Each structure stands twice: as C-alpha cells, then as structure tokens.
PDB file of C-alpha atoms in Angstrom:
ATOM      1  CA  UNK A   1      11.677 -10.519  13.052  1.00 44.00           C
ATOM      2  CA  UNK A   2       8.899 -11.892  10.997  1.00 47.00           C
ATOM      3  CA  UNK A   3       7.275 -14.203  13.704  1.00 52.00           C
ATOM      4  CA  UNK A   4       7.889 -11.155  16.235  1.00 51.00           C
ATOM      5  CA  UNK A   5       4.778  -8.426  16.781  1.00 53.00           C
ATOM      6  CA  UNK A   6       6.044  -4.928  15.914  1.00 55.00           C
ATOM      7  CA  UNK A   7       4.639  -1.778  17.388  1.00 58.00           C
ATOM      8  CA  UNK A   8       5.376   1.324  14.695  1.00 57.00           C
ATOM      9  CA  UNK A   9       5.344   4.711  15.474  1.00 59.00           C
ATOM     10  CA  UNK A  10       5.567   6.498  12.142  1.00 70.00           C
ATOM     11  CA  UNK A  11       4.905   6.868   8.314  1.00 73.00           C
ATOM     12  CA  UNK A  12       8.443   5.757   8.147  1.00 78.00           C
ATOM     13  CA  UNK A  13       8.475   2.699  10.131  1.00 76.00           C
ATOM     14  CA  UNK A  14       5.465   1.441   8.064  1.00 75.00           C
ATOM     15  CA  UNK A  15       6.621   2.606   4.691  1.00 81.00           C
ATOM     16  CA  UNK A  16       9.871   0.634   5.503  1.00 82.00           C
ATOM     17  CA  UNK A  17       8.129  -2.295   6.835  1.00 77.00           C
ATOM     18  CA  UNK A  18       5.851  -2.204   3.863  1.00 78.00           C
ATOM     19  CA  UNK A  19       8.840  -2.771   1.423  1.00 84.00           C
ATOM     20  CA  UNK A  20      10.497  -5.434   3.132  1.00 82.00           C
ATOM     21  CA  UNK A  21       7.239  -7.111   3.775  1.00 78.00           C
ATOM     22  CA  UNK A  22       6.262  -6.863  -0.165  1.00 80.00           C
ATOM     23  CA  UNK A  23       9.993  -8.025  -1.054  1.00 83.00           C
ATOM     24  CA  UNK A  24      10.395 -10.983   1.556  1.00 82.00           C
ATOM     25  CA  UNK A  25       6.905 -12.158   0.256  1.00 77.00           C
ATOM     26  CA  UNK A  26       7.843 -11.804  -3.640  1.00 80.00           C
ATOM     27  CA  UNK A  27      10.953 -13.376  -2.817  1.00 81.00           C
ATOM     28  CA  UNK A  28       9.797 -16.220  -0.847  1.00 80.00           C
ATOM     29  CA  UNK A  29       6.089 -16.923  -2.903  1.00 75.00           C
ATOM     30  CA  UNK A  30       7.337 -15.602  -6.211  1.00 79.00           C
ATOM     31  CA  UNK A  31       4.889 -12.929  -6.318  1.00 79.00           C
ATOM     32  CA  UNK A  32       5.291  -9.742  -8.232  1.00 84.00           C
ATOM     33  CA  UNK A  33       5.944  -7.221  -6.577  1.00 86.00           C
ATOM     34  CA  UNK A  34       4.778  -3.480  -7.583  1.00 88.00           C
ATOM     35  CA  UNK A  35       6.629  -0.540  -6.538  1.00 89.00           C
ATOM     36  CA  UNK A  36       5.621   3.271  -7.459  1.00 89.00           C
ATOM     37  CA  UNK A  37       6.230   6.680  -6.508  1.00 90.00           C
ATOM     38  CA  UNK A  38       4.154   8.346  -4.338  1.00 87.00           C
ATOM     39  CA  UNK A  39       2.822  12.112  -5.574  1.00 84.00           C
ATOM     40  CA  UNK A  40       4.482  15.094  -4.241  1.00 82.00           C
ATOM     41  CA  UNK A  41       1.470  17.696  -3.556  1.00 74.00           C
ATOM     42  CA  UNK A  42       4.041  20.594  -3.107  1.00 67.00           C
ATOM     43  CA  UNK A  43       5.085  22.181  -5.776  1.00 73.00           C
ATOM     44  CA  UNK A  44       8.038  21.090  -6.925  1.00 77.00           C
ATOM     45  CA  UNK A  45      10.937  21.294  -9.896  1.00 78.00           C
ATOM     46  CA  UNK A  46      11.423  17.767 -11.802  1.00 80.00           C
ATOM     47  CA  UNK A  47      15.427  18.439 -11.263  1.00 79.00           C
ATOM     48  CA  UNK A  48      13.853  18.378  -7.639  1.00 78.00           C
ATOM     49  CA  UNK A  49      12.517  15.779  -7.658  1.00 81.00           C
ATOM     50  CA  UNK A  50      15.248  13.488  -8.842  1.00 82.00           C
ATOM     51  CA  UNK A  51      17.151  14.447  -5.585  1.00 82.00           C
ATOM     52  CA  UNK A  52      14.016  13.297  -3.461  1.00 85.00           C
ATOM     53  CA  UNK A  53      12.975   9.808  -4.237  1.00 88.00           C
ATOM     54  CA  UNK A  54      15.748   8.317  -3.059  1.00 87.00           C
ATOM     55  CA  UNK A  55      14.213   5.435  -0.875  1.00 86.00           C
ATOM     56  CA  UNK A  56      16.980   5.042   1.331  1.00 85.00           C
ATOM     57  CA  UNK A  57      16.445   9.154   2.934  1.00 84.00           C
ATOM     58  CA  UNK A  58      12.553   9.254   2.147  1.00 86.00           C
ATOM     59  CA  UNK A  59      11.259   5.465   2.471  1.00 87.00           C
ATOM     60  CA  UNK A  60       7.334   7.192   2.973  1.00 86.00           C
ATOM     61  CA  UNK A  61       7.529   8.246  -0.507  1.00 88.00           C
ATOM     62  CA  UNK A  62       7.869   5.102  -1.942  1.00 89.00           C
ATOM     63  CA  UNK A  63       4.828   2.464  -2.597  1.00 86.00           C
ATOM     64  CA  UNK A  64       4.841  -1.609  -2.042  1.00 85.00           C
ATOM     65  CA  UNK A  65       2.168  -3.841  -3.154  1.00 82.00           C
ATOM     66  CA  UNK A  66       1.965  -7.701  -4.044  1.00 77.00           C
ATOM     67  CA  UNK A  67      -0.737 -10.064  -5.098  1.00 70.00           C
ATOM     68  CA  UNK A  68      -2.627 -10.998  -1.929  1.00 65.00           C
ATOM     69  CA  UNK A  69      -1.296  -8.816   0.112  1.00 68.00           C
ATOM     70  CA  UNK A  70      -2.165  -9.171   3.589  1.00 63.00           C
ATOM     71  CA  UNK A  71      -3.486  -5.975   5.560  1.00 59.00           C
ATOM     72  CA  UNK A  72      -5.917  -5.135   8.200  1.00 55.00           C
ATOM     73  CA  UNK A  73      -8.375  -2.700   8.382  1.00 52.00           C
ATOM     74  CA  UNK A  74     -10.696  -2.041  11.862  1.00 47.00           C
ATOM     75  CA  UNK A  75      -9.152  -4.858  13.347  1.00 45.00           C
ATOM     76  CA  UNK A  76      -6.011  -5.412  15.387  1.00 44.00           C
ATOM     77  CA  UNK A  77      -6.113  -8.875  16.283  1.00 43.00           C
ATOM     78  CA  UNK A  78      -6.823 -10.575  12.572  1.00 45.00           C
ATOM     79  CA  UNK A  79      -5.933  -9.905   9.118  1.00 48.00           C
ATOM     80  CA  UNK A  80      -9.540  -9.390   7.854  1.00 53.00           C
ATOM     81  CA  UNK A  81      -8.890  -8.332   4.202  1.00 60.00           C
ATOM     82  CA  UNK A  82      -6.683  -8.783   1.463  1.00 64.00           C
ATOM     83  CA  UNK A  83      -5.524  -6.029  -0.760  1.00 66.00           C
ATOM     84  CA  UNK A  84      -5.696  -4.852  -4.859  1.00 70.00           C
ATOM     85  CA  UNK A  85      -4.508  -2.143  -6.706  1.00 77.00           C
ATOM     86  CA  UNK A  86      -6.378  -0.255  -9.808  1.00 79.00           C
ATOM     87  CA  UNK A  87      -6.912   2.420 -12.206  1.00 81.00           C
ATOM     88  CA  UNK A  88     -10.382   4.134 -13.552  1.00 81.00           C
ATOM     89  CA  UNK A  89      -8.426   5.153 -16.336  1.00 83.00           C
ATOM     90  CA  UNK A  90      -8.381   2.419 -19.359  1.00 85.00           C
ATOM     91  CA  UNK A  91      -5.262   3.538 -20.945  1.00 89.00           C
ATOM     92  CA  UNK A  92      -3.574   3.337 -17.646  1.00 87.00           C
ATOM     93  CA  UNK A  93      -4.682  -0.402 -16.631  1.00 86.00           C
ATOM     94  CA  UNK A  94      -3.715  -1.421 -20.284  1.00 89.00           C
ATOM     95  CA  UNK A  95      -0.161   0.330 -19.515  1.00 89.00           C
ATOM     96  CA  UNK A  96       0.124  -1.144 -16.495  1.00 88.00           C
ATOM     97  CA  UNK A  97      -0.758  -4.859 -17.827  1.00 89.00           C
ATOM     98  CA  UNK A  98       1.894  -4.278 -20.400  1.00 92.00           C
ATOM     99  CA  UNK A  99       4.194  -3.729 -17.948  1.00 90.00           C
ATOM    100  CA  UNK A 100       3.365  -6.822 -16.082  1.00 89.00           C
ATOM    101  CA  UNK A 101       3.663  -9.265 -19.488  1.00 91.00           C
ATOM    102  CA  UNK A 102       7.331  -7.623 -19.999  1.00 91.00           C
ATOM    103  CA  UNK A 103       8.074  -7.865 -16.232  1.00 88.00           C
ATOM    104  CA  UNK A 104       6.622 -11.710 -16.534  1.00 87.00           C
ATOM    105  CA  UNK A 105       8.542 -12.530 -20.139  1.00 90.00           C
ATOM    106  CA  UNK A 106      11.742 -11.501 -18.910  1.00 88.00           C
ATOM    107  CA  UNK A 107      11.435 -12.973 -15.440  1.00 85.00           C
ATOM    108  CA  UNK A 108      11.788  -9.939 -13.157  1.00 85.00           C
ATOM    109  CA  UNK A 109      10.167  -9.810  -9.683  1.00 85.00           C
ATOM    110  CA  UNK A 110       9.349  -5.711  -9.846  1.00 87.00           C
ATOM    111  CA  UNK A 111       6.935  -4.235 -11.577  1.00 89.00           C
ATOM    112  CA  UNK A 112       8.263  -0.418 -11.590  1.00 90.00           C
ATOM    113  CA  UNK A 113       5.210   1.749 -12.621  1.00 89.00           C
ATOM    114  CA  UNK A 114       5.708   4.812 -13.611  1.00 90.00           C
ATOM    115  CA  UNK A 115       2.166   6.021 -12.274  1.00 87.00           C
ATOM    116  CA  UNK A 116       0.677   5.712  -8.742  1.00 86.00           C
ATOM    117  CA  UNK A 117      -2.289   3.155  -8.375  1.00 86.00           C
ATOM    118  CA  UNK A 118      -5.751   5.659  -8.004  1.00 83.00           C
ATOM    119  CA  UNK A 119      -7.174   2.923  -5.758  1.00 82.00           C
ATOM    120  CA  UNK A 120      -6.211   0.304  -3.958  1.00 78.00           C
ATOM    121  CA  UNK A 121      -8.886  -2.414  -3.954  1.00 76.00           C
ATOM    122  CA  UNK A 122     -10.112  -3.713  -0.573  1.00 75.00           C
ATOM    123  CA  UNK A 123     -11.456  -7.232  -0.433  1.00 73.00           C
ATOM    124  CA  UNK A 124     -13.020  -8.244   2.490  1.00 74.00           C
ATOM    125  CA  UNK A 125     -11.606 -11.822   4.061  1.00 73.00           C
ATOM    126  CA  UNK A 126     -12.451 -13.694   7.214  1.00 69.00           C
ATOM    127  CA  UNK A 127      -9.767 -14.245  10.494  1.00 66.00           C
ATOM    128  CA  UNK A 128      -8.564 -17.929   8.036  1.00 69.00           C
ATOM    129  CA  UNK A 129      -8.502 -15.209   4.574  1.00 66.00           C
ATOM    130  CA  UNK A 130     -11.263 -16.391   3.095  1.00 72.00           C
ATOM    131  CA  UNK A 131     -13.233 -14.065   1.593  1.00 72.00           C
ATOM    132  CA  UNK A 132     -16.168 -12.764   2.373  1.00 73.00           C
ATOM    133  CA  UNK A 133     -19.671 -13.661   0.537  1.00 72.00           C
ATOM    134  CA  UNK A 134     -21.236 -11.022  -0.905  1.00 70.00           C
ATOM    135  CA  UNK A 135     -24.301 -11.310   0.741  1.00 67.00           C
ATOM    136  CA  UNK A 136     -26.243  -8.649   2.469  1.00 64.00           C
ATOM    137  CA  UNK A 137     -23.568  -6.509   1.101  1.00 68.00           C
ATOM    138  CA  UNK A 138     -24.864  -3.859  -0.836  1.00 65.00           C
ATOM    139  CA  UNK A 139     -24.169  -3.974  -4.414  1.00 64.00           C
ATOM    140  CA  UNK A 140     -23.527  -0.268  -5.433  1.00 61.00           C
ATOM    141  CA  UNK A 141     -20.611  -0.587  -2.884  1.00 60.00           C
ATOM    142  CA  UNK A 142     -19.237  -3.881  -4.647  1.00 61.00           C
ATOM    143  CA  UNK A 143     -16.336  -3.288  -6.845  1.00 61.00           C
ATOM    144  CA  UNK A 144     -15.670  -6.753  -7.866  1.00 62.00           C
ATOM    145  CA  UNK A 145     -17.223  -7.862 -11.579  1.00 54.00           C
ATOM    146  CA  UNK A 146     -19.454 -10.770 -11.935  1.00 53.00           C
ATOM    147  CA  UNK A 147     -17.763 -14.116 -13.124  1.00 49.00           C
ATOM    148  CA  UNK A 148     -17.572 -15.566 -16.212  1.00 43.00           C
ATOM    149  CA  UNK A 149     -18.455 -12.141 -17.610  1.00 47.00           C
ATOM    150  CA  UNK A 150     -21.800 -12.180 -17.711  1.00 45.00           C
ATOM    151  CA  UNK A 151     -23.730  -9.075 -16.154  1.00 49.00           C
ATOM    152  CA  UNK A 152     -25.526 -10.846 -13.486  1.00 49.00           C
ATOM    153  CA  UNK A 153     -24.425  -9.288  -9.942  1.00 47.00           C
ATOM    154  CA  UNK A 154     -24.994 -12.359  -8.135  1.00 49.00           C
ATOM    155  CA  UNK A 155     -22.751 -14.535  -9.869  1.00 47.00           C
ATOM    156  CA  UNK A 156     -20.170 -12.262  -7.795  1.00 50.00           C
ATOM    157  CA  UNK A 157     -19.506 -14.150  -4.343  1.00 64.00           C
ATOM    158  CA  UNK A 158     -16.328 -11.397  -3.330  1.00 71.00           C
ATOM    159  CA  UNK A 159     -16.921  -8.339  -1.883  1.00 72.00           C
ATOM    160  CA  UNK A 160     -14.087  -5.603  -2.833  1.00 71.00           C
ATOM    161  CA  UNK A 161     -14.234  -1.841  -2.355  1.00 72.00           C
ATOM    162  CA  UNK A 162     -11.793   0.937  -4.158  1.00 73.00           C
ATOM    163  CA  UNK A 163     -10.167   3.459  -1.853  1.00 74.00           C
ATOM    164  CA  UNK A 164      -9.002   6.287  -2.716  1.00 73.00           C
ATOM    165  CA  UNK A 165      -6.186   9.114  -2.442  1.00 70.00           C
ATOM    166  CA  UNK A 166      -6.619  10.635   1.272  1.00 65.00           C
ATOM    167  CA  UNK A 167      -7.602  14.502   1.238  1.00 57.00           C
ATOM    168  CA  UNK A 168      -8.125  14.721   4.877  1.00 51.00           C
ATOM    169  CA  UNK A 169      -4.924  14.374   6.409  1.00 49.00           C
ATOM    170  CA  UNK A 170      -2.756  15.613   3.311  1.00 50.00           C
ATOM    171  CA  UNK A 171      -1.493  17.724   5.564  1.00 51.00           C
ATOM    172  CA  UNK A 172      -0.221  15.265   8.380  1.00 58.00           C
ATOM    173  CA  UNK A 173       1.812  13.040   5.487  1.00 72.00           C
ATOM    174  CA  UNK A 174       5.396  15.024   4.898  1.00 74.00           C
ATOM    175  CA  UNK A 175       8.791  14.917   4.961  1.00 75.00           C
ATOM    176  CA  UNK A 176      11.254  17.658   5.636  1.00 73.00           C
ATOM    177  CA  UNK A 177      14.244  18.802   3.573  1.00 69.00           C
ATOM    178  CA  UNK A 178      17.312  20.928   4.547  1.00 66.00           C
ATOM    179  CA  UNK A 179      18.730  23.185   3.129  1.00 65.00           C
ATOM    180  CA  UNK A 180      22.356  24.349   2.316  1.00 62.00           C
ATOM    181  CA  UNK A 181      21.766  27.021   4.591  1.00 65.00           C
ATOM    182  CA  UNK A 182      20.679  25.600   7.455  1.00 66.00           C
ATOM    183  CA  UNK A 183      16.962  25.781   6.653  1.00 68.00           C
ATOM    184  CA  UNK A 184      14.626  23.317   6.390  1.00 72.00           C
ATOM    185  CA  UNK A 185      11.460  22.568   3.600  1.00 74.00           C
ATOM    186  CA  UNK A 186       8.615  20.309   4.475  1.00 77.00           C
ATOM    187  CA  UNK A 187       7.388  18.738   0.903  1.00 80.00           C
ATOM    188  CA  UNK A 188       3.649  17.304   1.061  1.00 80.00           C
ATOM    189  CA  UNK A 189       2.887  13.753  -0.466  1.00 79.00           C
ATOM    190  CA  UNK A 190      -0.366  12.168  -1.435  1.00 79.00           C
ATOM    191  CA  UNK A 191      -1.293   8.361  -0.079  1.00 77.00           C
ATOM    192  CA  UNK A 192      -4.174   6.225  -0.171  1.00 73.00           C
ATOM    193  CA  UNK A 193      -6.403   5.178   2.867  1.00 67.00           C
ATOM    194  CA  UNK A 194      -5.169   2.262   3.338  1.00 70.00           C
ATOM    195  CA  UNK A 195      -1.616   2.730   2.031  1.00 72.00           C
ATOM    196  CA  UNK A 196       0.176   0.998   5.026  1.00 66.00           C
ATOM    197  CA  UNK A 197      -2.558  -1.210   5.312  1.00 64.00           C
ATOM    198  CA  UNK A 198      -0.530  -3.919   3.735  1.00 61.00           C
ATOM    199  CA  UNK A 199       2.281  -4.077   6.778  1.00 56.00           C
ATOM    200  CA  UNK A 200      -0.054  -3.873   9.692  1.00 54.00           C
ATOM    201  CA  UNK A 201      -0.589  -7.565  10.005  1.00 48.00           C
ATOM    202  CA  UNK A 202       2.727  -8.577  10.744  1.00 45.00           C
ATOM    203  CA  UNK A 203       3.540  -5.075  12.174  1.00 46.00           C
ATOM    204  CA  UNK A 204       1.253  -3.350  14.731  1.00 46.00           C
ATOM    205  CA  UNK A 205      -0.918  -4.489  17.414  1.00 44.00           C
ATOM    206  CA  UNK A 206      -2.741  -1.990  19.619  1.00 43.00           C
ATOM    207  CA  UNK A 207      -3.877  -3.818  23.249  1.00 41.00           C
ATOM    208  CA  UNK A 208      -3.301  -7.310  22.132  1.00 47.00           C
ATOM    209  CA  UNK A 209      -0.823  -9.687  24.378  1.00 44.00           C
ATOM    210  CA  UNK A 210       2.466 -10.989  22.738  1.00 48.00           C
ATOM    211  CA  UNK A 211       5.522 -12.019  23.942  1.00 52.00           C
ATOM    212  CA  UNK A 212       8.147 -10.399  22.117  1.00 51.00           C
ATOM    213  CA  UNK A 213       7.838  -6.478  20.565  1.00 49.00           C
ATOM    214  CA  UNK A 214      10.451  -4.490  18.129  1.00 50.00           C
ATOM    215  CA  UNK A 215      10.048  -0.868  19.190  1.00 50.00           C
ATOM    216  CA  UNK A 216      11.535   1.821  16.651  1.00 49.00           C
ATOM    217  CA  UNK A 217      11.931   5.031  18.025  1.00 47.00           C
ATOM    218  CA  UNK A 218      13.392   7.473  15.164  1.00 48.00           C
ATOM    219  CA  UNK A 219      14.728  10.878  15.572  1.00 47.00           C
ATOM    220  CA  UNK A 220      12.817  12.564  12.896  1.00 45.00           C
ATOM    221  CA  UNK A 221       9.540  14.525  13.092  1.00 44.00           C
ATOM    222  CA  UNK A 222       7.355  12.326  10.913  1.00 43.00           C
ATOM    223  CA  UNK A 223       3.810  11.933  10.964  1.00 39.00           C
ATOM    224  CA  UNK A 224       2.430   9.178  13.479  1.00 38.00           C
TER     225      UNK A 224
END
C-alpha cells in the first residue's frame, strides 16, 4: 500500500491515512510521533466528550504529526515542503518539551499532548526535500530564527511559515452523532490549514499518471 498512489475522498480517509502514515514512519525511522485531540467548536458536555474521541468511530478528530513530516502543499506531483508544529504561548511550548524529555527518558514513541498545536509550521523544500533558501523571501513572512542565536536575519537560510486554525470552512469539517432515538447531531471541529497536509504525498494525486490506485468509497456523509 505504501508504494501504491491513493486517491481520498474524505476528512476520514486522510485523517486515517494521516495516523498510519505518522505511525509506520515512527515505527520504521524511530521518530516521535505526536498525537492530539482536535477541538470540538460545538458546544459540548466533558462527559460528552469522553464518548466522542474514540479514534476508531471519529478518526477526523484525532491529530498525527512526526519530525519531518512529509506533506504537499500547491503541488500534486512533488512533496515540496516539510512540516512543524508550534505554540505562541511560552508556557505551552515549555509543557510540551517536558513532555517530549519524559516521552524520550522512558523510551516511548507517542507524545500524547494534552493541547492542540496553534500552528503547524510550514517549511518550504525542493522536489529532492531540500529546503528552500531564504532568499528573495520576504522576511516578515519567515518564521524560522536565525542560527546560532544571534539576531541577524540572514544567518537564517530556511524559509518556514506558521499556519493557523481554519475559520473559513469550520463549517464543512464535522461529524455526525446518533442518537438513542433515532436522531442524529452533527458536532463541529476545528483543524489547521494544512492539517492533512502531512498524508497527501503518499496519498492523493489529482491528474498525475500511476499505475496502481486504492479508491475508498465510505458510506458516511463527511466532508470532501
């Protein structure tokens, strides 16, 4: 499946993808692999919520990232970046650091964090993952810090850019409960731009040639 080119049609199928992507790279390159919850923009009770985040009925709720992730962004032919995650908030990075020495003392592969990621960092690569220079690139839109810490912008050669939570299409990214009764609730989540991003090398390809395709076609009403 992994040397095979997989059209998705759905939040799901990525958000699925995504997790076995992240854990057949930790497994295989002994990466770390970070896993969160995704926020619920509905409204609802924490005795709730316990009942929805099980990843096995709602895999789009659930998050996947590991160092160097692959991911592709305005391409469909190349992996052109590689992906980051952050936090603007100090107290949060320094949590989430902690939680990366204790996952790295006692040997574990997950990093379970216990708060969302409020960016996930974009660094631009070339078709071999190299990345790209930051020249002609204009500085204010640079996230990545000069080396050696000094405060001199060129000594920064990356280029990497912090995206955000997506507002626009809140509406389009849901899944649907039922109820006892027959009825059915559709609970809103929050995901970044690029969420999927990281699956959509090995994944999708939109008018590109290949020899072999995985089509999943799932019975739900999910969000393409």
């Amino acid at each position: 499946m992994l040397d095979s080119t997989v059209i998705v049609t759905s939040n799901m199928d990525c958000a699925v993808l995504n997790a076995l992507r992240g854990k057949e790279a930790s497994y295989k390159g002994g990466n770390l692999l970070f896993r969160w919850q995704k926020p619920l923009t509905s409204g609802i009770p924490k005795c709730v919520e316990v009942l929805i985040y099980i990843e096995n009925e709602n895999p789009e709720l659930f998050g996947y990232f590991f160092q160097g992730a692959p991911g592709q962004i305005l391409d469909n032919a190349n992996g052109n970046v590689s992906l980051g995650i952050g936090w603007d908030d100090k107290a949060l990075t320094a949590n989430a650091m902690s939680l990366v020495d204790e996952a790295l003392e006692n040997r574990q592969s997950v990093v379970e964090l216990p708060f969302p990621p409020q960016f996930i960092n974009v660094r631009l690569a070339d078709g071999d993952g190299n990345p790209v220079s930051r020249v002609n690139w204009p500085e204010g839109m640079n996230l990545e810090l000069p080396e050696n810490g000094t405060s001199d912008i060129t000594d920064t050669h990356d280029v990497a850019i912090p995206i955000g939570y997506v507002l626009s299409n809140a509406d389009n990214s849901s899944i649907k409960l039922t109820n006892t009764d027959g009825s059915s609730q559709e609970i809103k989540y929050s995901q970044h731009a690029v969420d999927l991003a990281m699956v959509l090398t090995v994944s999708k390809a939109q008018g590109s040639t290949f020899s072999r395709a995985i089509l999943l076609l799932e019975g739900s009403q999910h969000a393409p």
